[in-house]
Amino acid sequence: MNSAKGFRWLAVYAVAYMIFLYAPVVLLPLFAFNDATIIAFPLKGFTSNWFTVLWETEALHGAVENSLFVGISTAVLSTILGACAARAIARYRFPAKQSLVGFIMLPLVLPEIIVAVALLVMLMQLGLPLSLWTVIGGHVLICVPFSVAILNSAFQGLDQSLEEASFDLGETRWGTFRRVIFPLVLPGVISSLLITFTISLDEFIIAFFLTGTDVTLPVYIWSQLRFPAKLPSIMALGTLLLALSVTLLVVAEWFRRRQAKRQGIDPGSTPQGYI
Amino acid sequence: MSDKPIIDLRAVTKKFGSVEALRSIDATIREGEFFSLLGPSGCGKTTLLRMIAGFDSPTTGTIAIDGEPMAGVPANLRPTNMVFQSYAIFPHLSVADNVGYGLKRKKLTKAEIAAEVEKALAMVDLVGYGNRAAHELSGGQRQRVALARALVMRPKVILLDEPLSALDKKLREQMQVELRQLQKQIGITFILVTHDQEEALIMSDRIAVMFEGQIAQIDSPEGLYRRPASKRVASFIGVMNFLTASARPSEGGLLVKIPALGQIKLDRSAMPKGFDASDVKTVGVRPEMLTILFERTDTAEQEVKGKVLDTSYYGDMTYYTVELPGPDEPVTISMRNTAGRSVLPAGSEVRVGWGSDSLVVFE
Ligand SMILES: Nc1ncnc2c1ncn2[C@@H]1O[C@H](COP(=O)(O)OP(=O)(O)OP(=O)(O)O)[C@@H](O)[C@H]1O
Ligand SMILES: [Mg+2]
């Protein structure tokens, strides 16, 4: 009896929590399809007009290209760096390993604004011009910890005797990488690429501080907020970004679970299990 | 089995930093032999096996396989294959692809590979399992796949690192017999690492007993059991009672005095080489080499009186703890529970029979 009552309260709590968490997000598509320039209730009617407006905005196309460029470069670079770090953590013992790993993971908890300002000051001191590349640098810094966390579980799950078995069966080092290591960590690599890409795509503060004249999508969105007439189309853009991010994260999670299954590990464990 | 040496270990040592994992290993393993490395945990068995496989190199000394020195030859070019303790089955490949993994590097057609894989699977009794995924196999089946994957390469030597330790008792006993039969049938040299003395006795042609990075004795299972070279080997393989003794030479042999048992004349051949009568300080006697003379009419070569202190009943056997004369600890005597023979209660006075064949002399 007691537990049934407890269960009811738990359900109420869970629903309230979900509303609190996702109600604002639901507003985004709601107003994106609303046939009015003013963002306010009651809703006026359905339109997909705002998406057409988006499509016809030239400046937006540049921002999308920039974001893709930054996102893909960030994903590739941080995944490569993350893979090297994860491999080293999984395979080798070296002095001060724990503290080194801690330093790699530190950007996860540092306030982004601090990182951004620090990077900006440093770039100024070095006299480097701001560009998309400086944004990529900043993004790699904050993405590597995620990449390390994801790939670390992939490499930890890779039994060293598998490599030895391959070598023992006549395969070369390169052949062992191609036929055993790569296929086994591939889902983790894809998952890392997708997640770091998503993080970079959505990131605002570092992009805002470190970019020159080329803007990424979030920075573009911020610049458009000054014009109330543009708000509905920004809502439409937000909706698209939201859909894309969610899709990418779901696909990434799917790959991560597949990774775990391949290596015969319980897929319920979190990728950040290491941290 | 031939007398041709297949593996020659000469003065092999291995240091990990300051840890001396192996100190001067000398051994010759013969072609077609089932050879076991037996010893307690941490004595260096795995280290030695991995050096033969080529995963590690000796600090000093040489390893030769089939007459060829192996220094500088990496694992993928050695004529050895390993069955790992964890089996190391590639989880992303099917059973057939696991078994055929090493063949891909040899110049064979797809059909030839498939035929070889089938043959290997048949050898380990896994016909029809080729398309299974690795995670759909039981422990025993994984073990067989790992073995098939090594067999298919037709190496000169197969190395097995505690291959049965992950299996439950019943399956392990079954696999011990199967593995031994398979090895005899195909004639490839097997080197098995184990810390289970019973397993080593059942499976091997010869056993090297290792303690702390050194080989204490290499002999056949029977040789090890009957003529252990040291007290340490004797108590590692089975159970042995140790009794204080002294000896002096007498014509053609030696006269051994054992306070607990009496005295007896032993042949010179009962003594290890390079052993003097004055070196004899202890004799060893296995529990089954002593008999309790139940009936008045039972006789033995020699007799001594004792008193039962304790009994342990095992169904087919009973183990008696018996106090004998002299200063030694009570001895253990095992007796088969044959028809009509009851278990003696503690406190019984008994006659204990023994003979010259029962004894092994030690320092
Ligand atoms: N890579 C290594 N680095 C340092 N020491 C090692 C290494 N490998 C083994 N040792 C040490 O060498 C000794 C022998 O180890 P080994 O693994 O050969 O023992 P083993 O006989 O196989 O034991 P077990 O039955 O427990 O497997 C041990 O003291 C071990 O700690
Ligand atoms: Mg070992």
Coordinates of C-alpha atoms in Angstrom, one line a residue, chain B:
Chain B
M1 CA 56.6 -38.9 -30.3
S2 CA 60.2 -38.8 -31.4
D3 CA 63.4 -37.9 -29.6
K4 CA 64.0 -35.0 -31.9
P5 CA 64.2 -31.8 -29.9
I6 CA 61.6 -29.1 -31.1
I7 CA 62.3 -26.5 -28.5
D8 CA 65.6 -25.8 -26.8
L9 CA 65.8 -23.4 -23.9
R10 CA 69.3 -22.5 -22.8
A11 CA 70.1 -20.5 -19.7
V12 CA 67.0 -18.4 -20.3
T13 CA 66.4 -15.6 -17.7
K14 CA 63.9 -12.7 -17.6
K15 CA 63.9 -9.6 -15.5
F16 CA 61.1 -7.1 -15.2
G17 CA 62.9 -4.2 -13.7
S18 CA 64.2 -5.6 -10.5
V19 CA 61.9 -8.6 -10.5
E20 CA 63.6 -11.8 -11.5
A21 CA 60.7 -13.7 -13.2
L22 CA 62.9 -16.4 -14.6
R23 CA 66.4 -17.5 -13.5
S24 CA 68.3 -19.7 -15.7
I25 CA 65.8 -22.1 -17.4
D26 CA 67.3 -25.0 -19.2
A27 CA 65.0 -27.5 -20.9
T28 CA 64.5 -29.5 -24.1
I29 CA 61.1 -30.2 -25.4
R30 CA 60.7 -33.1 -27.8
E31 CA 58.7 -33.2 -31.0
G32 CA 55.2 -34.5 -30.6
E33 CA 55.3 -34.3 -26.8
F34 CA 52.6 -33.1 -24.4
F35 CA 54.8 -31.0 -22.1
S36 CA 53.4 -29.1 -19.1
L37 CA 54.8 -26.2 -17.1
L38 CA 53.5 -26.7 -13.6
G39 CA 54.0 -24.4 -10.6
P40 CA 52.4 -22.2 -8.1
S41 CA 51.1 -18.7 -9.0
G42 CA 53.8 -16.3 -9.9
C43 CA 56.5 -18.8 -10.6
G44 CA 57.0 -17.6 -14.1
K45 CA 55.1 -20.1 -16.2
T46 CA 53.2 -17.5 -18.3
T47 CA 56.4 -15.5 -18.7
L48 CA 58.2 -18.5 -20.2
L49 CA 55.3 -19.4 -22.5
R50 CA 55.1 -15.8 -23.8
M51 CA 58.8 -15.8 -24.6
I52 CA 58.4 -19.0 -26.6
A53 CA 55.5 -17.4 -28.4
G54 CA 57.5 -14.3 -29.1
F55 CA 55.5 -11.7 -27.1
D56 CA 58.5 -11.1 -24.9
S57 CA 62.2 -11.7 -25.3
P58 CA 64.6 -13.2 -22.7
T59 CA 66.9 -10.9 -20.8
T60 CA 69.7 -13.4 -21.4
G61 CA 69.8 -16.9 -22.8
T62 CA 68.6 -18.4 -26.1
I63 CA 65.4 -20.0 -27.3
A64 CA 65.5 -22.2 -30.4
I65 CA 62.5 -23.7 -32.1
D66 CA 63.2 -26.7 -34.5
G67 CA 66.9 -25.8 -34.5
E68 CA 66.4 -22.1 -35.4
P69 CA 67.4 -19.5 -32.9
M70 CA 64.4 -17.3 -32.2
A71 CA 66.2 -14.1 -31.1
G72 CA 64.7 -11.2 -33.0
V73 CA 61.9 -13.3 -34.6
P74 CA 58.6 -11.7 -33.9
A75 CA 55.5 -13.7 -32.8
N76 CA 53.8 -13.5 -36.2
L77 CA 56.8 -15.2 -37.9
R78 CA 57.2 -18.0 -35.3
P79 CA 56.0 -21.6 -36.0
T80 CA 54.0 -21.5 -32.7
N81 CA 50.4 -20.7 -32.0
M82 CA 48.8 -19.8 -28.7
V83 CA 45.5 -20.7 -27.0
F84 CA 44.9 -17.8 -24.6
Q85 CA 43.6 -18.1 -21.1
S86 CA 40.8 -15.7 -22.0
Y87 CA 40.5 -17.5 -25.4
A88 CA 40.7 -14.1 -27.2
I89 CA 38.0 -14.9 -29.6
F90 CA 37.5 -12.0 -32.0
P91 CA 34.0 -10.8 -31.0
H92 CA 33.2 -9.2 -34.3
L93 CA 33.8 -12.3 -36.4
S94 CA 31.9 -15.5 -36.8
V95 CA 33.3 -18.8 -35.6
A96 CA 34.4 -19.7 -39.1
D97 CA 36.1 -16.3 -39.6
N98 CA 37.8 -16.7 -36.3
V99 CA 39.2 -20.1 -37.2
G100 CA 40.2 -18.9 -40.7
Y101 CA 41.7 -15.7 -39.4
G102 CA 45.3 -16.7 -39.8
L103 CA 44.8 -18.5 -43.1
K104 CA 43.9 -15.2 -44.8
R105 CA 47.5 -14.3 -44.8
K106 CA 48.5 -17.6 -46.4
K107 CA 48.1 -17.8 -50.2
L108 CA 44.9 -19.9 -50.3
T109 CA 41.7 -19.6 -52.2
K110 CA 38.4 -19.0 -50.5
A111 CA 37.4 -22.6 -51.0
E112 CA 40.6 -23.9 -49.6
I113 CA 40.2 -21.8 -46.5
A114 CA 36.6 -23.0 -46.1
A115 CA 37.8 -26.6 -46.4
E116 CA 40.6 -26.1 -43.8
V117 CA 38.2 -24.4 -41.4
E118 CA 35.7 -27.2 -41.7
K119 CA 38.4 -29.8 -41.0
A120 CA 39.6 -27.9 -37.9
L121 CA 36.1 -27.5 -36.6
A122 CA 35.5 -31.2 -37.1
M123 CA 38.7 -31.9 -35.0
V124 CA 37.3 -30.0 -32.1
D125 CA 33.8 -31.3 -32.5
L126 CA 32.2 -28.1 -33.7
V127 CA 30.8 -29.1 -37.1
G128 CA 27.9 -26.8 -38.1
Y129 CA 28.9 -24.0 -35.7
G130 CA 30.8 -22.0 -38.4
N131 CA 28.1 -19.2 -38.8
R132 CA 27.6 -18.6 -35.1
A133 CA 28.7 -15.3 -33.6
A134 CA 31.3 -15.5 -30.9
H135 CA 28.9 -14.4 -28.2
E136 CA 26.5 -17.2 -28.9
L137 CA 29.0 -19.8 -27.6
S138 CA 29.4 -21.4 -24.2
G139 CA 32.7 -21.4 -22.4
G140 CA 33.7 -24.8 -23.5
Q141 CA 32.8 -24.0 -27.1
R142 CA 34.9 -20.8 -27.0
Q143 CA 37.8 -22.9 -25.8
R144 CA 37.4 -25.2 -28.7
V145 CA 37.2 -22.4 -31.2
A146 CA 40.5 -21.0 -29.8
L147 CA 42.0 -24.4 -30.2
A148 CA 40.7 -24.8 -33.7
R149 CA 42.1 -21.4 -34.6
A150 CA 45.6 -22.6 -33.5
L151 CA 45.3 -26.1 -35.1
V152 CA 44.3 -24.8 -38.5
M153 CA 47.7 -23.0 -38.8
R154 CA 49.5 -26.4 -38.5
P155 CA 52.2 -24.9 -36.2
K156 CA 55.1 -26.9 -34.9
V157 CA 54.1 -26.1 -31.4
I158 CA 50.8 -25.1 -29.7
L159 CA 51.1 -23.1 -26.5
L160 CA 48.2 -23.3 -24.0
D161 CA 48.1 -20.9 -21.0
E162 CA 45.7 -22.4 -18.4
P163 CA 43.2 -23.2 -21.2
L164 CA 40.8 -25.0 -18.9
S165 CA 40.9 -22.9 -15.8
A166 CA 37.7 -21.0 -16.8
L167 CA 35.6 -24.1 -17.2
D168 CA 33.6 -25.8 -14.5
K169 CA 35.0 -29.0 -12.9
K170 CA 33.1 -31.5 -14.9
L171 CA 33.7 -29.9 -18.3
R172 CA 37.3 -29.4 -17.4
E173 CA 37.8 -33.1 -16.7
Q174 CA 36.2 -34.0 -20.0
M175 CA 38.3 -31.5 -21.9
Q176 CA 41.5 -32.8 -20.3
V177 CA 40.9 -36.2 -21.8
E178 CA 39.8 -34.8 -25.1
L179 CA 42.7 -32.5 -25.4
R180 CA 45.1 -35.2 -24.6
Q181 CA 43.5 -37.6 -27.2
L182 CA 43.5 -34.9 -29.9
Q183 CA 47.1 -34.1 -29.3
K184 CA 48.1 -37.8 -29.7
Q185 CA 46.0 -38.0 -32.8
I186 CA 47.5 -35.0 -34.6
G187 CA 51.0 -35.3 -33.2
I188 CA 51.7 -31.6 -32.8
T189 CA 53.8 -30.6 -29.7
F190 CA 51.7 -29.1 -27.0
I191 CA 53.1 -27.0 -24.2
L192 CA 50.6 -26.5 -21.4
V193 CA 50.8 -24.1 -18.5
T194 CA 48.9 -25.0 -15.4
H195 CA 49.0 -24.7 -11.7
D196 CA 46.7 -27.7 -11.2
Q197 CA 48.9 -30.7 -10.5
E198 CA 46.2 -33.2 -11.2
E199 CA 45.6 -31.7 -14.6
A200 CA 49.4 -31.9 -15.4
L201 CA 49.6 -35.5 -14.2
I202 CA 46.6 -36.6 -16.3
M203 CA 47.5 -34.9 -19.6
S204 CA 51.3 -34.7 -19.9
D205 CA 54.0 -36.9 -21.3
R206 CA 56.5 -34.8 -19.2
I207 CA 56.1 -32.1 -16.6
A208 CA 58.5 -29.3 -15.6
V209 CA 57.8 -28.3 -12.0
M210 CA 58.7 -24.7 -11.5
F211 CA 59.3 -22.7 -8.3
E212 CA 60.2 -19.0 -8.2
G213 CA 61.5 -18.8 -11.8
Q214 CA 63.5 -22.0 -11.7
I215 CA 62.7 -25.5 -12.9
A216 CA 62.9 -27.8 -9.9
Q217 CA 62.4 -31.1 -11.8
I218 CA 61.5 -32.4 -15.3
D219 CA 60.1 -35.9 -15.4
S220 CA 57.2 -38.1 -16.5
P221 CA 54.1 -37.9 -14.3
E222 CA 55.0 -41.2 -12.7
G223 CA 58.6 -40.2 -12.3
L224 CA 57.6 -37.0 -10.5
Y225 CA 55.2 -38.7 -8.3
R226 CA 57.3 -41.7 -7.4
R227 CA 60.8 -40.1 -7.4
P228 CA 60.4 -36.4 -6.5
A229 CA 63.8 -34.7 -6.5
S230 CA 63.1 -32.6 -3.4
K231 CA 60.7 -32.3 -0.5
R232 CA 59.2 -29.2 -2.2
V233 CA 58.3 -31.1 -5.4
A234 CA 57.1 -34.0 -3.3
S235 CA 54.6 -31.9 -1.4
F236 CA 53.5 -29.9 -4.5
I237 CA 52.6 -33.1 -6.3
G238 CA 50.1 -35.0 -4.2
V239 CA 50.6 -35.6 -0.4
M240 CA 53.7 -36.9 1.2
N241 CA 54.6 -37.7 4.8
F242 CA 58.1 -36.7 5.9
L243 CA 59.9 -38.6 8.6
T244 CA 63.3 -37.9 10.1
A245 CA 65.9 -40.5 9.1
S246 CA 69.6 -41.1 9.0
A247 CA 71.7 -43.6 6.9
R248 CA 75.1 -45.2 6.7
P249 CA 76.6 -47.1 3.8
S250 CA 76.3 -50.9 4.0
E251 CA 77.5 -53.4 1.4
G252 CA 75.8 -52.6 -2.0
G253 CA 73.5 -50.0 -0.6
L254 CA 72.7 -48.1 2.6
L255 CA 71.1 -48.8 5.9
V256 CA 68.4 -46.3 6.7
K257 CA 67.3 -45.7 10.3
I258 CA 63.8 -44.2 10.7
P259 CA 62.8 -43.6 14.3
A260 CA 59.1 -43.8 13.4
L261 CA 59.3 -47.0 11.3
G262 CA 62.4 -48.9 12.1
Q263 CA 65.4 -49.6 9.9
I264 CA 65.7 -50.9 6.4
K265 CA 68.3 -51.6 3.8
L266 CA 67.9 -49.7 0.5
D267 CA 69.5 -50.2 -2.8
R268 CA 72.1 -47.6 -4.0
S269 CA 69.7 -46.9 -6.9
A270 CA 67.1 -45.5 -4.5
M271 CA 69.4 -42.5 -3.9
P272 CA 69.5 -39.5 -6.2
K273 CA 72.8 -39.1 -8.1
G274 CA 75.5 -37.3 -6.2
F275 CA 73.9 -38.1 -2.9
D276 CA 75.9 -39.6 0.0
A277 CA 74.5 -41.7 2.8
S278 CA 75.4 -38.9 5.2
D279 CA 73.1 -36.5 3.2
V280 CA 70.0 -38.5 4.1
K281 CA 68.1 -36.6 6.7
T282 CA 64.5 -37.3 5.7
V283 CA 62.5 -40.0 4.1
G284 CA 59.2 -39.4 2.3
V285 CA 56.3 -41.8 2.1
R286 CA 53.0 -41.4 0.3
P287 CA 49.7 -42.1 2.2
E288 CA 48.9 -45.0 -0.1
M289 CA 52.4 -46.5 0.4
L290 CA 51.6 -47.2 4.0
T291 CA 48.9 -49.8 4.9
I292 CA 46.9 -50.5 7.9
L293 CA 47.0 -54.2 8.5
F294 CA 43.4 -54.8 9.4
E295 CA 43.3 -58.6 9.8
R296 CA 45.6 -60.6 12.1
T297 CA 46.6 -62.6 9.0
D298 CA 47.6 -59.5 6.9
T299 CA 51.4 -59.2 6.5
A300 CA 53.8 -56.7 5.1
E301 CA 57.6 -56.4 4.4
Q302 CA 57.9 -54.4 7.6
E303 CA 55.6 -53.6 10.4
V304 CA 55.3 -50.9 13.1
K305 CA 52.7 -50.2 15.8
G306 CA 50.6 -47.0 15.7
K307 CA 47.5 -45.3 17.1
V308 CA 44.7 -43.8 15.0
L309 CA 44.2 -40.1 16.0
D310 CA 41.6 -39.1 13.5
T311 CA 39.8 -40.3 10.4
S312 CA 38.4 -38.6 7.3
Y313 CA 35.9 -40.5 5.3
Y314 CA 35.8 -39.8 1.5
G315 CA 33.4 -42.6 0.3
D316 CA 35.8 -44.7 -1.7
M317 CA 38.8 -43.9 0.6
T318 CA 39.4 -43.2 4.2
Y319 CA 42.3 -41.1 5.4
Y320 CA 43.7 -42.0 8.8
T321 CA 45.9 -39.8 10.8
V322 CA 48.2 -42.2 12.7
E323 CA 50.7 -41.6 15.4
L324 CA 53.9 -43.6 15.1
P325 CA 56.8 -44.0 17.5
G326 CA 59.5 -41.3 17.4
P327 CA 59.5 -37.6 17.4
D328 CA 57.7 -37.0 14.0
E329 CA 54.4 -35.5 13.2
P330 CA 51.6 -38.1 12.9
V331 CA 51.4 -39.5 9.3
T332 CA 48.5 -39.7 6.9
I333 CA 47.5 -43.2 5.6
S334 CA 45.0 -43.7 2.9
M335 CA 43.0 -46.9 2.7
R336 CA 40.6 -48.1 0.1
N337 CA 37.2 -48.9 1.6
T338 CA 36.9 -52.4 0.1
A339 CA 33.9 -54.7 0.8
G340 CA 33.6 -55.7 4.4
R341 CA 36.2 -53.3 5.7
S342 CA 34.8 -50.9 8.3
V343 CA 36.2 -47.5 9.3
L344 CA 38.4 -47.7 12.4
P345 CA 37.5 -45.3 15.2
A346 CA 39.9 -42.8 16.6
G347 CA 42.0 -44.3 19.4
S348 CA 42.3 -47.7 17.7
E349 CA 45.7 -49.4 18.0
V350 CA 46.8 -50.6 14.6
R351 CA 49.7 -52.3 12.9
V352 CA 51.1 -50.3 10.0
G353 CA 52.8 -52.1 7.1
W354 CA 55.5 -50.5 4.9
G355 CA 58.4 -51.6 2.7
S356 CA 61.5 -50.5 0.9
D357 CA 59.5 -49.5 -2.1
S358 CA 57.5 -47.1 -0.1
L359 CA 60.3 -44.7 0.7
V360 CA 62.0 -41.8 -1.1
V361 CA 65.1 -40.4 0.5
F362 CA 65.7 -36.6 0.9
E363 CA 68.3 -34.3 2.4

